[in-house]
Amino acid sequence: MTAITDVVNLDKEGEIAVLSINNPPVNALGIAVRQGIADGVTAACKDEGVTAIVIICQGRTFMAGADITKFGKPPREPGLGRVLEIIESSRKPIIAAIHGTAFGGGLETALTCHFRVAVDSARLGLPEVKLGLLPGAGGTQRLPRVVGVEKALKMITSGNPIGAKEALEDGLLDEIIKGDLLSGAVAFAETILSEKRPMLRVSEMNEKVEAARGKPEIFENFRKSIARKTRGFNAPEACVKTVEAAVNMAFGEGLKFERQQFEILMKGPQSAAQRYAFFAEREVRKIPDIPKDTPLHDIRKAAVIGAGTMGGGITMNFINVGIPVTLIEQRKDLLERGMGVIRKNYDISAARGRLTPKEVEERMSLVTGSVSIEEVADADIVIEAVYENMDLKKEIFSKLDRICKQDAILASNTSYLDVNEIADHTSRPESVVGLHFFSPANVMRLLEIVRGKKTSKSVIASSMALAKRINKIAVVVGVCHGFVGNRMFSQRTRETDQLILEGPMPPQVDKVIYDFGFPMGPFVLRDLIGLDIGWRKETSTGSTIREVLCELDRRGQKTGAGYYKYEAGSRIPIWDPEVEKLIFEFSEKNNIPRGEISGKEIIERSIYPIVNEGAKILEEGIANRPSDIDVIWLNGYGWPIYLGGPMFWADQVGLENILVTLKKFQERFGDLWKPAPLLERLVKEGKGFKDL
Ligand code: T1G
């Protein structure tokens, strides 16, 4: 065995050279890997005793792409493009032996090999678009030549991988290896040599791209099909253009065009934001005072108290990954309704082909309903998901304290109540934690892990590990009203409610927020989730537009009208002159002068309070780092990922600009707008949130 670099070794199995990469954690294509591949392939090609070369990786995966941590730093030779030229121009066949995730530059490397084999659990993809980029080492030119233009467009603009079986069907793999990958790949090499199978250079395979030549409709139709989903993003269109170049240009020209488009994206603000978000979503798992080797609770069985919308959705998260759940309700009819909703959700997935009927039954078999809370005695974790009433929660936690086994985790799904107060109502506050799921709980990836004063480190670490198991992105937050996300969100709601009294009507505010990049504006959103959340008829006094609308039974889409009106069966909001009149009258009755308010002021008054509240949350220690707050907003509130998150975005706007504006509004509207001391300090020190 010859060490080519400290992460690449060259070995021989008979006449087959084996170039093995070992660059944990994901064999990213850093300089030592690139240099090792270039030198290793060159050495093997010179070695007369070598007739073919296998490229394989140690550890969890084949190369998962370029080293993103090095982006923005001066490039070091050999660049990936040069390394891939060396591979593709080899006169001896080179076989990529794939396991794990051949992503990005890893798949681009495999595409320059002459053959590709993989184990059946392997996944292959070009996820660069998720980083605001495009495949920059020939992926946009080679993938369409193998799988065809339409499939390549889908894979490159979605960034989603395909499995080995599909890759084999698409011609992206030559064989699926059963058993040991290395020996299977060596045997495959020997086979193609003995059969004298022709070596194929993907860059010379033009049939599939030529077949699309002169058919611009392929690209126009595809652009239309992704328009809604990619609104505001720059990278998807660049991906389409470069695949179009693969069809209309010679390979070399197409490669140059790809490089040019890649550089534009790499230097652009969107990729910086999306790469920031990528690392933020990994950083969030690191909790400052909890060591990586903290002992974890063994969670094999769960229980959920409450079979309502949240309880049902939470239950699905567990049974989706094979963790059985005991679902508790107080009455049989409520339990049956809850179980029915779970089954209906799965039937919809099955109807869409996402699940087989067998998988539906397997998952349903994992949930056991009961009206007796005693049934949770053997659960390793119990999640209370009843409505937001502190007395009821305390009553339930007292029972859980009596019933549950000693090392059970007792969690509340409360979205804003005091977890410490709940914990102190038990004899085991160290076992109590908040697990704030976002509705719909079986869809939204965000989970706020609410850490009580006495919650043990092991319960926090176990909750974080559980989150990854149930495919959630979890953020540890402290106890305060609304924790992090809802506390910040309520600032925006306060301001947008005020704005419509002063000038813009809901459609204008909604458009500004939608154009900023959110999936929908605040009033359309309120109609969707229901105006009456937290509203009580008995205590309503018509003191806000929302209360007035609820009192008129205009509670949102579910009643056919809220801020907007909706035709039967339609979700399309139609502005209602009735509400316009009602708002005008409300302003008049409350002596609130109305006038023109610019889109810029709408943004400042809707978004800057979010940033200011985030700064307060940081100085109170309710969130561990600014990027944790951004992860919450990216995954729970639809903040556009190409803007990175409120704290990242605030740094781009400039904290000084934000501070000046906050002070201006403080003079106009009072201390609601008082800047957070942390914001003042950072501006004084010439720093940003990124420096925390
Ligand atoms: N570069 C550097 N570090 C990376 C990395 C990468 N490409 N991918 C992951 N890591 C780190 C990650 O930060 C974490 O570090 C650890 O590895 C485990 O990651 C030229 C330009 C491969 C599916 O976009 O999708 O190639 O927190 O927690 O859940 O065209 O990582 O432990 O210190 O995510 O098992 C294209 C991104 C790059 C793949 C594994 N490739 N990575 O998931 O582990 S651009 C990607 C992933 C490119 C070319 C272009 C996932 C994974 P730490 P993890 P995982």
XYZ file of C-alpha atoms and ligand atoms in Angstrom:
747
model
C 0.000 0.000 0.000
C 1.361 3.437 -0.952
C 0.245 6.572 0.840
C -0.261 9.120 -1.935
C -1.363 11.831 0.499
C -2.366 11.583 4.152
C -5.929 10.829 3.086
C -5.432 8.809 -0.117
C -3.784 5.396 -0.425
C -2.953 3.340 -3.531
C -3.065 -0.418 -3.293
C -3.288 -3.316 -5.729
C -5.547 -6.353 -5.872
C -3.740 -8.374 -8.567
C -3.690 -6.110 -11.606
C -6.441 -3.873 -10.283
C -5.242 -0.661 -8.610
C -7.362 0.472 -5.673
C -7.320 4.195 -4.869
C -8.819 4.564 -1.406
C -9.877 7.887 0.143
C -10.213 8.336 3.879
C -11.115 11.920 4.735
C -13.743 11.865 7.508
C -16.461 12.814 8.123
C -17.776 12.665 4.540
C -14.677 12.351 2.309
C -15.128 15.931 1.103
C -12.946 16.804 -1.866
C -10.437 18.975 -0.048
C -6.968 19.634 -1.469
C -5.399 16.466 0.004
C -8.125 14.334 -1.573
C -7.845 16.103 -4.939
C -4.042 15.872 -4.956
C -4.227 12.233 -3.884
C -6.641 11.284 -6.656
C -4.649 13.156 -9.306
C -1.312 11.636 -8.263
C -2.799 8.208 -7.550
C -4.484 7.899 -10.945
C -1.338 9.170 -12.690
C 0.824 6.617 -10.852
C -1.583 3.757 -11.566
C -1.742 4.689 -15.262
C 2.064 4.598 -15.450
C 2.247 1.242 -13.683
C 2.437 -1.441 -16.360
C 1.242 -4.000 -13.855
C -2.093 -2.197 -13.571
C -4.927 -2.890 -16.023
C -7.802 -1.065 -14.290
C -8.361 1.294 -11.351
C -11.056 1.302 -8.629
C -11.758 4.525 -6.726
C -13.368 3.809 -3.342
C -13.858 5.618 -0.011
C -13.555 4.529 3.599
C -15.950 5.545 6.354
C -19.612 6.382 5.981
C -19.762 7.506 2.388
C -18.265 7.996 -1.062
C -17.165 11.593 -1.617
C -20.106 13.775 -0.572
C -18.940 16.801 -2.515
C -16.480 19.656 -2.537
C -15.335 20.858 0.868
C -17.916 23.548 1.625
C -15.852 24.819 4.534
C -13.251 26.016 2.035
C -15.650 28.019 -0.151
C -14.818 31.688 -0.344
C -11.163 30.948 0.410
C -8.454 31.191 -2.301
C -8.697 28.109 -4.547
C -5.822 25.637 -4.361
C -4.550 23.567 -7.302
C -5.302 21.024 -8.488
C -8.875 22.182 -8.818
C -11.553 19.528 -9.102
C -11.957 20.206 -12.828
C -8.306 19.321 -13.443
C -8.545 16.166 -11.340
C -11.587 15.035 -13.295
C -9.762 15.595 -16.596
C -7.021 13.240 -15.374
C -9.581 10.566 -14.516
C -11.596 10.836 -17.706
C -8.536 10.897 -19.996
C -7.088 7.741 -18.417
C -6.381 5.026 -20.973
C -7.122 2.391 -18.351
C -10.722 1.902 -17.195
C -11.539 3.584 -13.886
C -14.425 2.257 -11.790
C -16.150 4.354 -9.082
C -17.194 2.102 -6.177
C -19.991 3.948 -4.393
C -21.587 3.652 -0.958
C -23.365 6.193 1.222
C -24.031 9.457 -0.567
C -22.201 10.238 -3.799
C -23.230 13.884 -3.773
C -22.084 16.985 -5.645
C -18.443 16.802 -6.616
C -18.468 13.169 -5.502
C -21.012 12.227 -8.163
C -19.228 14.497 -10.647
C -16.059 12.502 -9.950
C -17.948 9.259 -10.495
C -19.345 10.664 -13.766
C -15.803 11.070 -15.129
C -15.024 7.440 -14.286
C -15.694 4.982 -17.081
C -17.882 2.723 -14.963
C -19.876 3.162 -11.757
C -20.926 0.454 -9.293
C -22.633 0.826 -5.913
C -24.175 -1.004 -2.991
C -27.973 -0.920 -3.060
C -28.204 1.492 -0.106
C -26.204 4.142 -1.950
C -27.741 7.443 -2.956
C -26.535 9.622 -5.835
C -27.328 13.318 -6.261
C -26.261 16.833 -7.128
C -27.521 18.934 -4.159
C -25.530 22.082 -5.030
C -28.756 24.024 -5.708
C -29.569 23.697 -1.997
C -26.426 25.716 -1.332
C -27.450 28.351 -3.871
C -25.014 26.881 -6.390
C -24.997 24.518 -9.363
C -22.806 21.473 -10.028
C -19.529 23.238 -10.904
C -17.373 20.311 -12.040
C -19.178 19.108 -15.118
C -22.318 17.740 -13.480
C -24.645 19.897 -15.579
C -22.910 18.687 -18.754
C -22.408 15.020 -17.932
C -25.542 14.048 -16.020
C -27.913 14.836 -18.936
C -25.671 12.756 -21.186
C -26.305 9.734 -18.959
C -29.856 10.041 -17.596
C -31.352 12.300 -20.248
C -32.267 15.991 -20.151
C -35.612 15.821 -18.345
C -34.306 13.619 -15.502
C -31.153 15.718 -15.178
C -33.215 18.916 -14.967
C -35.299 17.412 -12.155
C -32.286 16.106 -10.216
C -30.159 19.239 -10.564
C -32.867 21.841 -9.828
C -34.313 19.887 -6.886
C -30.974 18.726 -5.523
C -32.696 15.538 -4.406
C -30.789 12.248 -4.691
C -31.932 9.003 -6.270
C -31.349 5.519 -4.913
C -29.060 2.907 -6.429
C -31.883 0.927 -8.032
C -33.221 3.985 -9.860
C -29.674 4.977 -10.808
C -29.114 1.537 -12.313
C -32.350 1.845 -14.316
C -31.293 5.313 -15.504
C -27.877 4.085 -16.616
C -26.089 6.109 -13.944
C -24.801 2.838 -12.432
C -23.451 -0.174 -14.291
C -23.992 -2.678 -11.499
C -25.281 -2.984 -7.950
C -22.780 -4.862 -5.796
C -24.089 -7.453 -3.378
C -21.877 -8.024 -0.315
C -18.470 -6.369 0.110
C -18.143 -3.316 -2.132
C -14.388 -3.476 -2.683
C -14.261 -7.108 -3.709
C -17.393 -6.608 -5.804
C -15.816 -3.634 -7.573
C -12.557 -5.512 -8.197
C -14.516 -8.462 -9.601
C -16.464 -6.034 -11.818
C -13.149 -4.569 -13.071
C -11.876 -8.031 -13.914
C -15.109 -8.808 -15.741
C -15.062 -5.722 -17.971
C -11.413 -6.419 -18.773
C -12.035 -10.037 -19.680
C -15.069 -9.031 -21.743
C -13.063 -6.207 -23.292
C -16.092 -3.970 -22.554
C -15.551 -0.577 -24.275
C -14.511 2.300 -21.973
C -17.108 5.072 -22.170
C -16.280 8.698 -21.602
C -19.525 10.395 -20.580
C -18.384 13.665 -22.187
C -18.401 11.867 -25.552
C -21.912 10.416 -25.110
C -23.993 12.962 -27.046
C -27.059 10.983 -28.078
C -29.344 12.054 -25.231
C -28.452 15.753 -25.405
C -28.701 15.834 -29.178
C -32.179 14.278 -28.936
C -33.284 17.392 -27.021
C -31.703 19.812 -29.496
C -34.215 22.068 -31.275
C -36.848 21.442 -28.604
C -36.783 24.627 -26.487
C -40.205 23.665 -25.170
C -38.529 21.081 -22.921
C -36.892 23.923 -21.021
C -39.785 26.371 -21.161
C -42.206 23.773 -19.839
C -39.759 22.772 -17.140
C -39.247 26.382 -16.089
C -43.006 26.769 -15.706
C -43.207 23.582 -13.654
C -40.711 24.836 -11.026
C -41.599 28.543 -11.051
C -43.738 28.555 -7.915
C -41.368 26.426 -5.850
C -38.240 28.342 -6.861
C -39.699 31.868 -6.557
C -36.955 34.264 -5.457
C -34.081 31.795 -5.878
C -31.299 32.468 -8.419
C -29.657 29.030 -8.602
C -32.492 26.956 -10.157
C -32.659 29.128 -13.297
C -28.859 28.961 -13.603
C -29.149 25.167 -13.381
C -31.696 25.126 -16.205
C -29.526 27.390 -18.348
C -26.458 25.194 -17.943
C -28.354 22.010 -18.795
C -29.698 23.903 -21.821
C -26.054 24.623 -22.701
C -25.325 20.897 -22.545
C -27.917 20.473 -25.293
C -26.967 23.417 -27.476
C -23.209 23.690 -27.026
C -20.262 21.356 -27.610
C -19.062 19.746 -24.389
C -16.056 22.044 -23.916
C -18.160 25.161 -24.464
C -20.801 23.887 -22.119
C -18.198 23.274 -19.440
C -16.961 26.863 -19.758
C -20.528 28.193 -19.541
C -21.149 26.069 -16.445
C -18.009 27.422 -14.775
C -19.046 30.996 -15.558
C -22.550 30.457 -14.115
C -21.061 28.722 -11.067
C -18.774 31.673 -10.323
C -21.689 34.124 -10.553
C -23.680 32.109 -7.994
C -20.673 31.501 -5.738
C -20.034 35.235 -5.500
C -23.715 36.067 -4.995
C -25.456 36.782 -1.634
C -27.903 33.886 -1.910
C -25.281 31.139 -1.840
C -23.566 32.769 1.135
C -26.902 32.683 2.965
C -27.692 29.106 1.985
C -24.220 27.839 2.914
C -24.582 29.658 6.241
C -27.924 27.889 6.762
C -26.339 24.514 5.962
C -23.788 24.888 8.748
C -26.258 26.550 11.121
C -28.461 23.443 10.919
C -25.471 21.351 12.054
C -24.178 23.769 14.640
C -27.581 23.753 16.343
C -26.995 20.174 17.548
C -24.034 21.369 19.631
C -25.245 22.481 23.055
C -22.497 24.453 24.832
C -22.668 22.820 28.273
C -23.692 19.314 27.213
C -20.803 17.009 26.216
C -21.197 14.818 23.108
C -20.869 11.671 25.232
C -23.689 12.568 27.656
C -25.541 9.304 28.434
C -28.815 8.984 26.550
C -32.172 7.544 27.591
C -33.029 4.438 25.584
C -36.278 5.401 23.850
C -38.058 2.328 22.537
C -41.669 3.185 23.378
C -43.531 6.487 23.446
C -46.866 7.715 24.717
C -48.843 10.779 23.660
C -51.520 12.375 25.803
C -54.205 13.948 23.635
C -55.337 12.705 20.240
C -56.144 16.099 18.781
C -54.420 17.668 15.772
C -51.098 18.046 17.569
C -51.242 14.716 19.407
C -52.066 12.859 16.215
C -49.289 14.595 14.274
C -46.759 13.949 17.046
C -47.779 10.286 17.136
C -47.108 9.994 13.390
C -43.533 11.195 13.824
C -42.809 8.219 16.067
C -44.641 5.465 14.201
C -43.108 6.713 10.942
C -39.734 5.559 12.243
C -40.970 2.399 13.943
C -41.333 3.642 17.535
C -44.606 2.304 19.013
C -46.941 4.824 20.643
C -49.676 4.547 23.253
C -52.128 7.315 22.397
C -54.275 8.476 25.300
C -57.566 10.394 25.132
C -60.135 11.067 27.818
C -63.098 9.712 25.841
C -63.449 6.826 23.381
C -65.126 8.962 20.702
C -62.305 11.507 20.822
C -59.755 8.712 20.642
C -61.444 7.149 17.643
C -61.609 10.522 15.906
C -57.904 11.059 16.542
C -56.983 7.601 15.268
C -59.187 8.231 12.249
C -57.299 11.419 11.408
C -53.964 9.573 11.581
C -55.234 6.854 9.261
C -56.692 9.471 6.879
C -53.330 11.217 6.682
C -51.644 7.947 5.768
C -54.347 7.070 3.243
C -53.711 10.435 1.524
C -49.970 9.612 1.377
C -50.777 6.169 -0.007
C -53.087 7.678 -2.622
C -50.177 9.896 -3.687
C -47.924 6.851 -3.951
C -45.735 7.944 -1.073
C -46.669 4.878 1.015
C -47.834 1.390 0.145
C -51.021 0.077 1.797
C -48.783 -2.399 3.634
C -46.684 0.419 5.066
C -49.869 2.195 6.194
C -50.967 -0.912 8.088
C -47.490 -1.391 9.579
C -47.526 2.145 10.933
C -51.096 1.975 12.197
C -50.235 -1.267 13.992
C -47.674 0.668 16.019
C -50.217 2.958 17.689
C -52.359 1.670 20.545
C -55.225 3.881 21.676
C -56.511 3.967 25.256
C -58.712 6.078 27.503
C -56.719 5.031 30.547
C -53.669 7.140 31.317
C -52.350 4.231 33.387
C -51.350 2.666 30.064
C -48.354 5.003 29.777
C -46.567 3.276 32.658
C -44.007 1.517 30.409
C -43.327 4.401 28.037
C -39.767 5.741 27.789
C -41.100 9.160 26.826
C -44.532 10.690 27.333
C -45.552 13.790 25.384
C -48.491 15.758 26.703
C -50.358 17.478 23.851
C -53.574 18.775 25.382
C -54.879 22.312 24.967
C -52.988 25.244 26.420
C -54.352 25.318 29.952
C -51.841 25.324 32.784
C -54.162 23.749 35.365
C -54.952 20.853 33.033
C -51.259 20.355 32.253
C -50.379 20.341 35.936
C -53.097 17.769 36.609
C -51.749 15.532 33.854
C -48.127 15.852 34.966
C -49.099 14.951 38.529
C -50.612 11.739 37.196
C -47.588 11.046 34.991
C -45.335 11.589 37.984
C -47.259 8.863 39.822
C -47.595 6.432 36.908
C -44.458 6.630 34.737
C -41.308 4.608 35.224
C -38.432 6.406 36.908
C -36.296 7.137 33.861
C -39.170 8.201 31.603
C -38.883 11.594 29.922
C -41.968 13.716 30.635
C -42.482 16.257 27.849
C -45.043 18.959 27.223
C -45.869 20.156 23.720
C -46.868 23.543 25.095
C -46.195 26.386 22.667
C -45.685 29.118 25.214
C -46.545 28.091 28.812
C -43.930 27.975 31.586
C -42.210 24.567 31.511
C -40.576 25.295 34.889
C -44.010 25.687 36.487
C -45.094 22.362 35.018
C -41.847 20.675 36.116
C -42.152 21.983 39.659
C -45.531 20.293 39.836
C -43.769 16.907 39.762
C -41.282 15.139 42.001
C -38.904 14.799 39.050
C -38.356 18.222 37.425
C -35.083 16.925 35.983
C -37.129 14.596 33.748
C -39.426 17.330 32.469
C -38.774 19.082 29.166
C -40.763 21.026 26.580
C -40.978 19.497 23.104
C -42.662 22.218 21.085
C -43.747 20.702 17.771
C -44.951 23.006 15.004
C -48.295 22.391 13.323
C -48.822 20.259 11.314
C -46.549 18.208 13.558
C -46.196 15.381 11.027
C -44.986 17.842 8.372
C -43.062 20.743 9.952
C -39.415 19.797 10.587
C -38.816 22.302 13.409
C -38.868 21.234 17.048
C -38.085 23.595 19.937
C -36.590 21.670 22.862
C -37.553 23.835 25.836
C -34.950 23.408 28.573
C -36.296 23.925 32.051
C -34.117 25.233 34.867
C -33.896 21.719 36.293
C -34.091 19.635 33.108
C -31.168 17.198 33.216
C -28.410 17.245 30.596
C -29.222 13.648 29.755
C -32.870 14.522 29.018
C -31.765 17.392 26.763
C -29.197 15.246 24.957
C -31.753 12.424 24.612
C -34.335 14.856 23.214
C -31.796 16.108 20.659
C -30.921 12.539 19.637
C -34.615 11.639 19.418
C -35.223 14.675 17.203
C -32.697 13.451 14.647
C -34.327 9.973 14.787
C -37.754 11.389 13.995
C -36.312 13.656 11.268
C -36.780 16.934 13.104
C -34.452 19.897 13.204
C -34.339 20.634 16.912
C -33.236 23.809 18.633
C -32.696 24.016 22.402
C -34.419 27.109 23.795
C -35.002 28.549 27.251
C -38.237 29.186 29.106
C -40.048 32.450 28.424
C -43.453 33.348 27.002
C -43.425 31.921 23.483
C -39.850 30.612 23.822
C -38.003 31.837 20.679
C -40.048 31.477 17.487
C -43.477 32.548 18.725
C -42.027 35.274 20.937
C -40.373 36.864 17.904
C -43.342 36.149 15.637
C -45.706 37.975 18.018
C -43.670 41.162 17.439
C -44.381 40.982 13.719
C -48.056 40.297 14.366
C -48.284 43.268 16.707
C -46.881 45.560 14.059
C -48.812 44.266 11.052
C -52.036 44.567 13.089
C -51.104 48.198 13.756
C -50.110 48.926 10.161
C -53.567 48.172 8.752
C -55.055 50.709 11.161
C -52.721 53.400 9.847
C -52.729 52.985 6.113
C -52.111 49.828 4.106
C -54.910 47.290 3.914
C -54.103 43.574 4.455
C -53.531 42.860 0.735
C -50.803 45.517 0.548
C -49.062 44.255 3.711
C -49.437 40.655 2.550
C -47.878 41.466 -0.818
C -44.865 43.199 0.738
C -44.192 40.259 3.061
C -44.797 37.738 0.246
C -42.430 39.617 -2.063
C -39.834 39.670 0.740
C -39.807 35.880 0.333
C -42.249 34.428 2.886
C -44.654 31.780 1.539
C -47.603 34.064 2.362
C -48.379 37.357 4.064
C -49.503 37.662 7.714
C -53.218 38.070 7.042
C -53.472 35.249 4.521
C -51.565 33.146 7.078
C -53.915 34.161 9.902
C -56.912 33.122 7.809
C -55.213 29.781 7.101
C -54.422 28.873 10.716
C -57.581 30.449 12.118
C -58.120 33.862 13.694
C -59.587 32.333 16.836
C -56.449 30.646 18.189
C -56.250 31.889 21.766
C -59.434 33.948 21.287
C -62.276 33.504 23.783
C -65.800 34.780 23.013
C -66.425 35.362 26.720
C -63.531 37.731 27.102
C -63.575 39.323 23.631
C -64.062 43.098 23.662
C -63.714 44.041 20.007
C -60.489 45.868 20.842
C -58.672 44.648 17.716
C -59.656 43.931 14.138
C -59.027 40.250 14.844
C -61.461 40.254 17.769
C -64.077 42.116 15.746
C -63.773 39.567 12.948
C -64.009 36.620 15.370
C -67.065 38.177 16.966
C -68.586 38.338 13.462
C -67.724 34.640 13.193
C -65.187 35.443 10.494
C -62.555 33.066 11.845
C -60.616 32.372 8.691
C -60.742 29.844 5.877
C -62.543 27.358 8.124
C -65.568 29.664 8.269
C -65.289 30.826 4.656
C -64.193 34.279 5.722
C -61.662 36.025 7.907
C -59.664 39.049 6.762
C -60.455 37.765 3.265
C -63.451 35.892 1.944
C -63.281 32.497 0.242
C -65.578 30.861 -2.268
C -66.876 27.439 -1.260
C -64.116 24.844 -1.529
C -61.526 27.467 -2.483
C -58.501 28.652 -0.522
C -57.948 31.676 -2.740
C -58.203 34.837 -0.636
C -60.541 37.483 -2.066
C -60.290 40.963 -0.633
C -63.596 41.901 0.998
C -64.868 45.511 0.881
C -66.786 44.694 4.050
C -63.526 44.269 5.925
C -62.047 47.370 4.279
C -65.029 49.365 5.550
C -64.721 47.761 8.983
C -61.014 48.726 9.203
C -61.687 52.307 8.112
C -64.420 52.622 10.739
C -62.189 51.071 13.394
C -59.393 53.582 12.695
C -61.894 56.463 12.795
C -63.510 55.298 16.027
C -60.074 55.025 17.635
C -58.830 58.355 16.204
C -56.009 56.705 14.336
C -55.051 58.887 11.356
C -54.608 56.937 8.118
C -52.147 57.701 5.348
C -49.738 56.273 2.758
C -47.090 53.878 4.149
C -44.316 52.688 1.846
C -43.310 49.080 1.265
C -39.932 49.947 2.794
C -41.596 51.110 6.017
C -43.803 47.989 6.044
C -40.649 45.845 5.929
C -38.912 47.913 8.613
C -41.931 47.801 10.899
C -42.677 44.106 10.299
C -39.161 42.629 10.276
C -36.950 44.851 12.431
C -38.954 44.036 15.611
C -38.229 40.351 14.917
C -34.498 41.133 14.883
C -34.744 43.309 18.000
C -36.584 40.571 19.900
C -33.959 38.091 18.742
C -31.269 40.297 20.233
C -33.161 40.379 23.552
C -33.526 36.589 23.444
C -29.773 36.221 22.978
C -28.887 38.530 25.845
C -31.380 36.678 28.104
C -29.721 33.383 27.172
C -32.965 31.940 25.799
C -31.132 30.905 22.611
C -27.548 29.648 22.464
C -26.434 31.491 19.330
C -27.822 33.803 16.603
C -27.684 30.997 14.033
C -29.972 28.886 16.267
C -32.577 31.657 15.962
C -32.104 31.605 12.188
C -32.598 27.817 12.098
C -35.924 28.335 13.903
C -37.099 30.924 11.397
C -35.916 28.961 8.362
C -37.665 25.774 9.474
C -40.686 27.030 11.393
C -41.776 30.296 9.861
C -40.907 30.140 6.175
C -38.067 32.666 6.253
C -36.572 32.449 2.729
C -33.352 30.407 2.981
C -31.647 32.611 0.366
C -31.787 35.381 3.022
C -30.271 33.130 5.703
C -32.547 33.960 8.653
C -33.405 37.158 10.575
C -30.078 37.480 12.390
C -27.959 36.719 9.301
C -30.143 39.099 7.266
C -29.791 41.834 9.906
C -26.010 41.643 9.540
C -26.404 42.073 5.790
C -28.718 45.084 6.250
C -26.222 46.488 8.780
C -27.020 46.634 12.492
C -26.348 50.370 12.490
C -29.095 50.911 9.912
C -31.464 48.804 11.973
C -30.576 50.657 15.183
C -31.144 54.080 13.609
C -34.555 52.981 12.323
C -35.578 51.438 15.652
C -34.737 54.702 17.393
C -36.760 56.641 14.805
C -39.787 54.445 15.490
C -39.177 54.671 19.220
C -39.636 58.430 18.980
C -42.837 57.982 16.960
C -44.401 55.027 18.767
C -42.789 54.799 22.189
C -40.670 52.274 24.074
C -42.153 49.250 22.312
C -39.403 50.091 19.829
C -36.593 50.483 22.369
C -33.506 48.855 20.855
C -32.101 45.820 22.665
C -28.939 46.698 24.652
C -27.081 43.946 22.759
C -27.883 45.692 19.489
C -26.574 48.991 20.855
C -23.391 47.259 22.045
C -22.696 45.484 18.779
C -23.164 48.690 16.802
C -20.898 50.561 19.214
C -18.221 47.881 18.772
C -18.687 47.818 14.985
C -19.708 44.158 15.135
C -22.539 41.955 13.875
C -24.461 38.991 15.254
C -21.951 36.795 13.400
C -19.295 37.958 15.887
C -21.137 36.501 18.865
N -18.012 19.805 3.000
C -17.543 19.958 4.256
N -18.134 19.423 5.359
C -19.262 18.711 5.149
C -19.817 18.513 3.868
C -19.129 19.095 2.759
N -19.552 18.930 1.509
N -20.942 17.763 4.009
C -21.068 17.509 5.313
N -20.068 18.065 6.007
C -19.845 17.999 7.456
C -21.005 18.601 8.235
O -20.830 20.001 8.365
C -20.884 17.872 9.557
O -19.788 18.465 10.257
C -20.416 16.474 9.138
O -19.849 16.630 7.828
C -21.539 15.476 9.067
O -22.541 16.080 8.243
C -17.974 21.238 -7.269
C -19.340 22.832 -5.626
C -23.338 14.031 3.203
C -25.796 13.600 3.411
O -24.025 19.652 -0.553
O -25.839 16.531 2.470
O -19.711 19.599 -4.415
O -21.073 19.238 12.288
O -24.331 16.105 9.998
O -26.596 13.769 8.443
O -20.126 20.786 -7.983
O -23.752 16.109 5.208
O -19.890 17.018 12.298
O -18.567 19.183 12.269
O -24.904 16.447 7.554
O -24.879 11.919 7.919
C -22.148 19.384 -2.517
C -23.749 18.280 1.860
C -21.093 20.342 -2.062
C -23.487 17.607 0.514
C -24.304 13.448 5.396
N -22.410 18.415 -1.498
N -23.752 17.309 2.925
O -25.392 13.725 6.250
O -24.134 14.187 8.399
S -20.786 21.595 -3.238
C -23.338 18.662 -0.545
C -24.854 16.530 3.166
C -20.064 20.740 -4.515
C -19.298 20.696 -6.850
C -19.960 21.498 -5.792
C -24.787 15.667 4.385
C -24.548 14.176 4.067
P -19.833 18.479 11.884
P -24.082 15.773 8.578
P -25.328 13.323 7.810
